[in-house]
Structures are given as C-alpha cells and as structure tokens.
Backbone as JSON, one array per atom type, in Angstrom:
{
  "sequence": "XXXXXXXXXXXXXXXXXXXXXXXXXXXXXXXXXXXXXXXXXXXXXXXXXXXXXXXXXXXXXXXXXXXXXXXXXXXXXXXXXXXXXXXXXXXXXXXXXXXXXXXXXXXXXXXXXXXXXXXXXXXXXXXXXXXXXXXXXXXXXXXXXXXXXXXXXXXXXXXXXXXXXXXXXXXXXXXXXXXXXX",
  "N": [[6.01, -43.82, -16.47], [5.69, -40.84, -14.52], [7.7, -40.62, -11.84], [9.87, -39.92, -10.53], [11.68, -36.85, -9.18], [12.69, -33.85, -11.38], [14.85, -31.12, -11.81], [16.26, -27.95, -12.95], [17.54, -25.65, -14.75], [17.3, -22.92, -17.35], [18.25, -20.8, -19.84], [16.64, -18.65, -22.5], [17.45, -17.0, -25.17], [15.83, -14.68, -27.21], [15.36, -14.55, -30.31], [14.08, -13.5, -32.09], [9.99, -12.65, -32.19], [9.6, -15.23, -32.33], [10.92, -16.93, -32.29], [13.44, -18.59, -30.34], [16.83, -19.28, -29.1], [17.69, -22.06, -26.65], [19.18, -22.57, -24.04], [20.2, -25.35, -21.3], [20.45, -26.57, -18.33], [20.02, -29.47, -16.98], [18.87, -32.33, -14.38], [18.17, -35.37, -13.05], [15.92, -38.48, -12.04], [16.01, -41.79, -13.17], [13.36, -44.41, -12.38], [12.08, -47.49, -11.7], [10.68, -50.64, -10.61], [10.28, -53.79, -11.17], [8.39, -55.31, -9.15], [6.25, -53.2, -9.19], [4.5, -53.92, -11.42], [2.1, -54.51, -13.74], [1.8, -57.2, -14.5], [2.24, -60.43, -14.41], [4.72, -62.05, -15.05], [6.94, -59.83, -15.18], [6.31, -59.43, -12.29], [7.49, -61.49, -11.13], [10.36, -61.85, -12.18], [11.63, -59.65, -10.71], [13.4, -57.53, -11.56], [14.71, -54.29, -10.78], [15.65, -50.54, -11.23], [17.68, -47.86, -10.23], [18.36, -44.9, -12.02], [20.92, -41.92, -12.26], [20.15, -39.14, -14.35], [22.31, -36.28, -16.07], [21.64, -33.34, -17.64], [22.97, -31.45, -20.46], [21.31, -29.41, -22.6], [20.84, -27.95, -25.77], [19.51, -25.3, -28.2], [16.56, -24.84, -30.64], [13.5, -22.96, -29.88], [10.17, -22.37, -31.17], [7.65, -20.36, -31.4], [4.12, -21.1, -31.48], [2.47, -18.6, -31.74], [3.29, -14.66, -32.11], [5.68, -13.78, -29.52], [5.98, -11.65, -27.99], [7.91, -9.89, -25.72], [8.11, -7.67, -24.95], [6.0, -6.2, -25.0], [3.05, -4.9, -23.17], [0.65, -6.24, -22.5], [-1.11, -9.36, -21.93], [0.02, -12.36, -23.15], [-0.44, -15.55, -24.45], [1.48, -18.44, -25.63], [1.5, -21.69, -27.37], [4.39, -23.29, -27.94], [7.19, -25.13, -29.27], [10.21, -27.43, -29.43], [13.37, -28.32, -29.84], [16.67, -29.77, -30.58], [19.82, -31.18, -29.23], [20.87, -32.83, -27.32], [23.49, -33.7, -24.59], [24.22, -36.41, -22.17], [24.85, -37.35, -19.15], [25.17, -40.79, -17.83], [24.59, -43.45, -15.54], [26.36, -46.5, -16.55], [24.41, -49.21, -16.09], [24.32, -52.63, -15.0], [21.92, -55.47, -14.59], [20.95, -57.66, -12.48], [18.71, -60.13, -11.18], [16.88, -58.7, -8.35], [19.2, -57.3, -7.66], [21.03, -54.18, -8.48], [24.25, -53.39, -10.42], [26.68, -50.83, -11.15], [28.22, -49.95, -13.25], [29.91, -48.19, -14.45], [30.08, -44.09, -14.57], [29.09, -43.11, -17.73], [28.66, -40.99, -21.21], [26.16, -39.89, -23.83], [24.42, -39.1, -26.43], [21.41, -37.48, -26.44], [18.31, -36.36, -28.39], [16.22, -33.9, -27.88], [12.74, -33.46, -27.71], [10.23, -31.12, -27.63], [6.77, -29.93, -26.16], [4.94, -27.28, -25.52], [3.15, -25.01, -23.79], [3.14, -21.43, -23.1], [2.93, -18.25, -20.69], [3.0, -14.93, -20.46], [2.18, -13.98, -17.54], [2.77, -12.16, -15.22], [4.46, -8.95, -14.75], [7.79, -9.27, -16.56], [8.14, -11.92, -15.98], [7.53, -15.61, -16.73], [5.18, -18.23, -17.35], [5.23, -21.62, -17.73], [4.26, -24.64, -19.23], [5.1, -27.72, -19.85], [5.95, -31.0, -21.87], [8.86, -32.84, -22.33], [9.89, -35.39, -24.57], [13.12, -37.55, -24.83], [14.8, -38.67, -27.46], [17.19, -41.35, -27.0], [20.79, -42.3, -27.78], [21.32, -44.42, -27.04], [20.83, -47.68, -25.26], [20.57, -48.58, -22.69], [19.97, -47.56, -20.11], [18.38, -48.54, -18.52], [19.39, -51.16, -17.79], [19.13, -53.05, -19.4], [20.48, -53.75, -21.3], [23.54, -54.72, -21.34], [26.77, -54.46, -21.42], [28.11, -56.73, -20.99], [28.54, -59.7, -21.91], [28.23, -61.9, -20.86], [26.17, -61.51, -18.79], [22.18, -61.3, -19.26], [20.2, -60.18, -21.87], [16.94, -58.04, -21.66], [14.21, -57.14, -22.62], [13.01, -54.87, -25.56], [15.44, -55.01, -27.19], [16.13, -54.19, -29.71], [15.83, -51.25, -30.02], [16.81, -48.11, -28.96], [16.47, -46.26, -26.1], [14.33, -44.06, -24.5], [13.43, -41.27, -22.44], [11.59, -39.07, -20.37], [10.73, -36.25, -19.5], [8.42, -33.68, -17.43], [6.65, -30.74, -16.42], [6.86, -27.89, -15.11], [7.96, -24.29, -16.14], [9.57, -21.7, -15.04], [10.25, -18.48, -15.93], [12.51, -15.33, -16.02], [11.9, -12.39, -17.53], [14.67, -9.98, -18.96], [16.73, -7.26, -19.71], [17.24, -4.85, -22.97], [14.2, -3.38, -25.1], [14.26, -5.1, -28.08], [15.5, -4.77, -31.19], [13.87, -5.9, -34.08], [14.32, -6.06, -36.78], [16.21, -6.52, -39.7], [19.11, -6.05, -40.57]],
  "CA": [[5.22, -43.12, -15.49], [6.9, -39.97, -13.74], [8.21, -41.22, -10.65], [11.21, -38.78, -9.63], [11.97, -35.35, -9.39], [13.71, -33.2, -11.77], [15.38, -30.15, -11.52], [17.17, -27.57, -13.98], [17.76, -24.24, -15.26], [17.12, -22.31, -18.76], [18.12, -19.92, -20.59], [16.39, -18.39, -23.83], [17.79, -15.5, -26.24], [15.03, -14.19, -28.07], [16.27, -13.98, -31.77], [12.09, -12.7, -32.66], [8.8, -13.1, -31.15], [8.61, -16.68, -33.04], [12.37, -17.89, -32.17], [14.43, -18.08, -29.65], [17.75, -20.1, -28.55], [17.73, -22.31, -25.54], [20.03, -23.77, -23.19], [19.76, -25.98, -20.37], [20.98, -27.69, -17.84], [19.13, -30.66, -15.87], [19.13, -33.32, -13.66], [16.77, -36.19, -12.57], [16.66, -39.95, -11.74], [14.45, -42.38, -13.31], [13.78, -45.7, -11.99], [11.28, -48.84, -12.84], [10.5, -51.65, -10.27], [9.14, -54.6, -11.62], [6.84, -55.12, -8.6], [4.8, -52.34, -9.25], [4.45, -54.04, -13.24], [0.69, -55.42, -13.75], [2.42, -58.39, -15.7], [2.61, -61.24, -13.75], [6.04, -62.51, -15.49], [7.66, -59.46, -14.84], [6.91, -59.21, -11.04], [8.9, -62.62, -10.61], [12.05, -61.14, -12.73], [12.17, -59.08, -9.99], [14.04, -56.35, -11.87], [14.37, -52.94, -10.3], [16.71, -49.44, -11.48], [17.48, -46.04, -10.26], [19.6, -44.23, -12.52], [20.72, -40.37, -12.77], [20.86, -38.28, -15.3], [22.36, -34.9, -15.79], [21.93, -33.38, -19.31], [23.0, -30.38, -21.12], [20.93, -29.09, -23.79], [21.03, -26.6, -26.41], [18.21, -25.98, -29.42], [15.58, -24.1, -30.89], [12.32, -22.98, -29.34], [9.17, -21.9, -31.64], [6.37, -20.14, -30.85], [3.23, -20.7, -32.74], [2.05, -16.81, -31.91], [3.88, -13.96, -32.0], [5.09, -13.81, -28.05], [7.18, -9.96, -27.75], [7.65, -10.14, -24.41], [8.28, -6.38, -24.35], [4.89, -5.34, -25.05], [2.36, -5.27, -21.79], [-0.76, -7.07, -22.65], [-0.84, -10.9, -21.46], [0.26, -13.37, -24.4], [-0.19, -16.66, -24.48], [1.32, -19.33, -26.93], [1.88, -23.33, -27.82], [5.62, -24.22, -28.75], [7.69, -26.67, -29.44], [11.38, -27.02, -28.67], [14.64, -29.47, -30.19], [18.01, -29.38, -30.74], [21.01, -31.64, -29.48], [21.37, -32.9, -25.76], [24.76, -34.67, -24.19], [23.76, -36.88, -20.74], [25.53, -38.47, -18.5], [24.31, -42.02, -16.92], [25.38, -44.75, -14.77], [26.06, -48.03, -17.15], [23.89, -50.72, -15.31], [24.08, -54.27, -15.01], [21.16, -55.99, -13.57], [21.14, -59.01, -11.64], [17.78, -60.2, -10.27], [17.72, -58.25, -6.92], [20.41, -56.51, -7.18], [21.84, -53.16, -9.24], [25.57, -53.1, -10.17], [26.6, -49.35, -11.35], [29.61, -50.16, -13.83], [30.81, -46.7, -14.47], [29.56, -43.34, -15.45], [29.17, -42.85, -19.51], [27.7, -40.08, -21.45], [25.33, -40.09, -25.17], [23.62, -37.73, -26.68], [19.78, -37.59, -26.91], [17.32, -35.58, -29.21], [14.6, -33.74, -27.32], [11.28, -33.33, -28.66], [9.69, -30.64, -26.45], [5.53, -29.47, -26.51], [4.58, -26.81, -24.42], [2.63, -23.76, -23.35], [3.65, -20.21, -21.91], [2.08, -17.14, -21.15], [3.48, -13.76, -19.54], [1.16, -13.8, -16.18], [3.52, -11.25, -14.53], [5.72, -8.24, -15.92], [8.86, -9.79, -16.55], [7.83, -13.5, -15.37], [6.87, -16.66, -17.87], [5.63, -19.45, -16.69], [4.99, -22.4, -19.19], [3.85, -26.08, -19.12], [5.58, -28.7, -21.0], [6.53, -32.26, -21.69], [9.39, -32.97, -23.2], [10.67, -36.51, -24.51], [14.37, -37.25, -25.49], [14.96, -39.82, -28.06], [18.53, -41.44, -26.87], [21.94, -42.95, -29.13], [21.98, -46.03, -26.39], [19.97, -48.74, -24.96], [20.91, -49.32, -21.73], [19.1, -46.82, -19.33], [17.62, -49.14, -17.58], [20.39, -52.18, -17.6], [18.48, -53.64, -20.24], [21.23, -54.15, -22.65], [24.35, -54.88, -20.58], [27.76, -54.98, -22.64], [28.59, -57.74, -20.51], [28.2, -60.79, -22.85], [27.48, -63.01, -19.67], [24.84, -61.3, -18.91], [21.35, -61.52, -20.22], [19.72, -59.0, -22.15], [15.99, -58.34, -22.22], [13.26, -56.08, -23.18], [13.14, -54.68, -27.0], [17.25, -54.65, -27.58], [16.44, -53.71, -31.66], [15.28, -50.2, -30.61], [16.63, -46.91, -27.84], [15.24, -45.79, -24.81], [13.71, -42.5, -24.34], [13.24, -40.56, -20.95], [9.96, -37.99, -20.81], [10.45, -34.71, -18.63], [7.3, -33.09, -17.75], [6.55, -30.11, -15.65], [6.13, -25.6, -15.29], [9.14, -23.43, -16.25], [9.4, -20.06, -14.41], [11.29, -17.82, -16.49], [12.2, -14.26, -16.05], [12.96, -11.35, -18.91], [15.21, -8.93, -18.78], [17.11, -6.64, -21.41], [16.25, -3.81, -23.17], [13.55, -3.44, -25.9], [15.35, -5.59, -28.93], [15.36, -4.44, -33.07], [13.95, -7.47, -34.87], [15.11, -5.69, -38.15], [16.99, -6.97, -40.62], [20.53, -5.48, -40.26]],
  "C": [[6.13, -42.23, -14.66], [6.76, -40.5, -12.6], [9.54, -40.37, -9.91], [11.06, -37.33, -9.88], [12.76, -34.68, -10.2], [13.68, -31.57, -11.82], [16.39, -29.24, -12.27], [16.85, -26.24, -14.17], [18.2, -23.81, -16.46], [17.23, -21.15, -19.04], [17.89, -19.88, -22.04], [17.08, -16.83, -23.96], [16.81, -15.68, -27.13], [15.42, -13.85, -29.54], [14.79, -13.15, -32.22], [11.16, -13.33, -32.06], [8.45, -14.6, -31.35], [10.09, -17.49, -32.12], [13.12, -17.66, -31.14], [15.46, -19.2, -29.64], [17.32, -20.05, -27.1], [18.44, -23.21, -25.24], [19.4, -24.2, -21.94], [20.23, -26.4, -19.57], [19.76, -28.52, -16.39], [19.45, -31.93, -14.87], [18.25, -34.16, -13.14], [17.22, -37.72, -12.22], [15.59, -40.72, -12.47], [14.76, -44.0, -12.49], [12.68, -46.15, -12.19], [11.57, -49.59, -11.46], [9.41, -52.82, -11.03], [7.73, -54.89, -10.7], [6.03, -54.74, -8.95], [4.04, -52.86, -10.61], [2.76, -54.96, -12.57], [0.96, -56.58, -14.01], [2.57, -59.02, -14.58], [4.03, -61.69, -14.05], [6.86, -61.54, -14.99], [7.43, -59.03, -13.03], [7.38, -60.65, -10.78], [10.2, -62.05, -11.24], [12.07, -60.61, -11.79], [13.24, -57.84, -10.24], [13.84, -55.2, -11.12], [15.72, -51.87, -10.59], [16.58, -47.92, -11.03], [18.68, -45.72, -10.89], [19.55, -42.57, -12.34], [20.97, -39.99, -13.84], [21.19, -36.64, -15.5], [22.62, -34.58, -17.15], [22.1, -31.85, -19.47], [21.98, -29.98, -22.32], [20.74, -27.76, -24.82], [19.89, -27.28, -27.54], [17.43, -24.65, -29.7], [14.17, -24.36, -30.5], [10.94, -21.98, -30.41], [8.43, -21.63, -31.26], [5.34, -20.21, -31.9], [2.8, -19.42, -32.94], [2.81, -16.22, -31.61], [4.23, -13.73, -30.41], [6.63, -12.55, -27.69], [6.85, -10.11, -26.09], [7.59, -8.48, -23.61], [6.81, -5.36, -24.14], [3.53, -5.89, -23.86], [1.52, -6.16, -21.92], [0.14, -8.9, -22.58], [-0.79, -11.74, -23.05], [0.5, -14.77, -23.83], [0.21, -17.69, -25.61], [1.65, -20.76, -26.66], [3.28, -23.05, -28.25], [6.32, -25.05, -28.74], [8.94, -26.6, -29.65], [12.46, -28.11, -29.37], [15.48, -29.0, -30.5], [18.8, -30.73, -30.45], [20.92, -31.69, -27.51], [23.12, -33.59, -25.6], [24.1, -34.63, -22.95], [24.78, -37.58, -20.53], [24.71, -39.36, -17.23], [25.1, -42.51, -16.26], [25.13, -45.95, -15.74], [25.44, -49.17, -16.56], [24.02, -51.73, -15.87], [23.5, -54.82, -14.35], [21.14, -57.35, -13.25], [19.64, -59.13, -11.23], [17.97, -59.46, -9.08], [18.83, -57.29, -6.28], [20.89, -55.35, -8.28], [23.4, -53.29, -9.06], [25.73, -51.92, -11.61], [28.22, -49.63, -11.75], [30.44, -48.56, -13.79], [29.75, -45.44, -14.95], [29.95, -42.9, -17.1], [28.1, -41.7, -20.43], [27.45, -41.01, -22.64], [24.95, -38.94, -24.89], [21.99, -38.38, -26.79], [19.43, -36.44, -28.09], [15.84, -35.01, -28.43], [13.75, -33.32, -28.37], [10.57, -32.81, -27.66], [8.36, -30.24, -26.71], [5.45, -29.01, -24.99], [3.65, -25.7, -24.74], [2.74, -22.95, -22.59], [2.9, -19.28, -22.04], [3.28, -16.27, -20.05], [2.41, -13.46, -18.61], [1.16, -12.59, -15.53], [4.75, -10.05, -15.56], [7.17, -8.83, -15.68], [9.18, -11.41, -15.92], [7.23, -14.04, -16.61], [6.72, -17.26, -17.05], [4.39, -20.53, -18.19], [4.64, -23.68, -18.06], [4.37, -26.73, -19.89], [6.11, -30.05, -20.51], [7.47, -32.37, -22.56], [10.5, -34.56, -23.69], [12.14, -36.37, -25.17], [14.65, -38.82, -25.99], [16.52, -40.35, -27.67], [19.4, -42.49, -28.08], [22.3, -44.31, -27.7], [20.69, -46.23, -25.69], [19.82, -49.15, -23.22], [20.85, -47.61, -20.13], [19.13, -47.78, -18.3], [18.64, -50.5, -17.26], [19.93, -53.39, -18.43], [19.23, -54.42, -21.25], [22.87, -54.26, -21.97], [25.63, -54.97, -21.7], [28.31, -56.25, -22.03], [28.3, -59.01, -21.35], [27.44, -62.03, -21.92], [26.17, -62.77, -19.18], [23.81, -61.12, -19.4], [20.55, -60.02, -20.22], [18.12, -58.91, -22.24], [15.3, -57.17, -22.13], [13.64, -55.72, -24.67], [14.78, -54.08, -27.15], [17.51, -54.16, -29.13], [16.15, -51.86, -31.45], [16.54, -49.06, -28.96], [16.09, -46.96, -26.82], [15.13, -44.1, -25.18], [13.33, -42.37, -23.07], [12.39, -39.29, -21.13], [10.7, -37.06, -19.26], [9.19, -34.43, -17.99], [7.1, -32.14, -17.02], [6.35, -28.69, -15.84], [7.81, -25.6, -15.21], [8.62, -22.27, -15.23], [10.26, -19.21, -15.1], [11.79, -16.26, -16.29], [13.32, -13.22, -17.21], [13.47, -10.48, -18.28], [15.67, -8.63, -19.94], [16.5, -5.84, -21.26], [15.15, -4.08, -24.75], [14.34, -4.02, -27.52], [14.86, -4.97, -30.03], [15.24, -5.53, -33.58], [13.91, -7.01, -36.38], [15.89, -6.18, -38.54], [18.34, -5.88, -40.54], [21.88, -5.56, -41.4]]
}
C-alpha cells in the first residue's frame, strides 16, 4: 500500500516516435507497521520498518502509438518501460519493537513500468504510471536478516519488490530529429 513519498528525475532520448532511452534517478522510503495488519498474529509480532531507497535506472521506454513529439496536434499513448536498476538500502535487522540499521548495501532490481502520456502543452508531457521493481535480495523489510541469531520470517524462498506509482512532468526540447536510416 503506498505509504511514502517519492521523488526523482528523468531523462528520455527519443531514438523514434515508438522508442526512446531512459534514465533516472529516484528516491523514496517504504515502510510496513504491523499494527495497521488486519491479521491478528501479526499485530502481536509487533514488527515495524522504514527503509530508504535511492535508485538509478536506465532502460527502454515503448510507446504503443506513434508519439512525435514535434508535430502539434495532442497525442496520447500507453507504454511500458524496463531495463536494469542499481539501489541502495539500509540492511535491517528487526527485533520486536525495535529497528537496527546494519549498514548501507546496494542490488540491482528489474523495473516493470505501465503507463500513460499525452502532450497537453507545447513542449510539456505529463504521464501516469506504476511501476514495480522486481529485486536480487530479500531483505527490504528485515525479513531475512544475515544474522543467523536472528529469526527470519515471511516467504524467505522468494524477493521483494517495491511499486512506484505516480504523474511524470516532462519537458521537450531539441530540434526536429531524422528518424531515417543513416
């Protein structure tokens, strides 16, 4: 359930009206109290985490319709977005009650982005999207502790994943590009 704020800045290069490259950079926090959990079992664990994360990402962005940004008339399209993140977390170790914040450690994720943009304004985008990121570790949440003493719980056979969701604002510039073959 979104619960924090995040915050970041994108750039796309237009390779053709279908493709572009995009980078990224972001930042956010997530966190989880058990309280708020419907589950009776887990509001006695008493678990609770805020972590940050700050991620880089690079990738390819598709458009399903042609979306020239140079030509006036309003375009709207659906696309869909992946590539290759690197994040950096805080390693948790949870204690009933208490957070302990071993060190900071990066991983990489995999986003998986779905969205929708239109050109509203000349030289303005603004889009809608959610975008999840499949991660290469477990321990988000302090779920999976390398500590051997400590106990591990929730599904330890699988990842975590962290969901985005929110409006881009983008703005074009440049001059009119050649999507010719060269």
């Amino acid at each position: 359930a979104p619960n924090e704020p995040a915050m970041g800045i994108l750039y796309k290069w237009n390779k053709n009206p279908r493709l572009s490259y995009r980078f990224s950079l972001t930042g956010a926090y997530v966190a989880a109290n058990d309280l708020d959990s419907k589950e009776p079992g887990r509001n006695l664990r008493g678990y609770h985490f805020r972590n940050s994360i700050k991620e880089a990402s690079a990738g390819f962005e598709f458009n399903f319709f042609d979306f020239n940004l140079h030509e006036v008339k309003t375009k709207v399209t659906p696309y869909v977005h992946s590539g290759l993140n690197y994040f950096r977390f805080h390693d948790y170790s949870l204690v009933p009650g208490q957070n302990s914040s071993n060190k900071v450690i990066s991983s990489l994720a995999i986003p998986i982005t779905l969205g929708i943009k239109s050109n509203v304004f000349p030289h303005f985008i603004i889009g809608m999207e959610v975008g999840a990121r499949y991660t290469f570790t477990d321990n988000l949440d302090g779920s999976n502790p390398k500590d051997k003493n400590l106990t591990k719980f929730g599904n330890i056979n699988n990842n975590d994943w962290y969901v985005f969701s929110g409006l881009t604002l983008t703005y074009t510039f440049g001059n009119k590009p050649c999507y010719c073959a060269q």
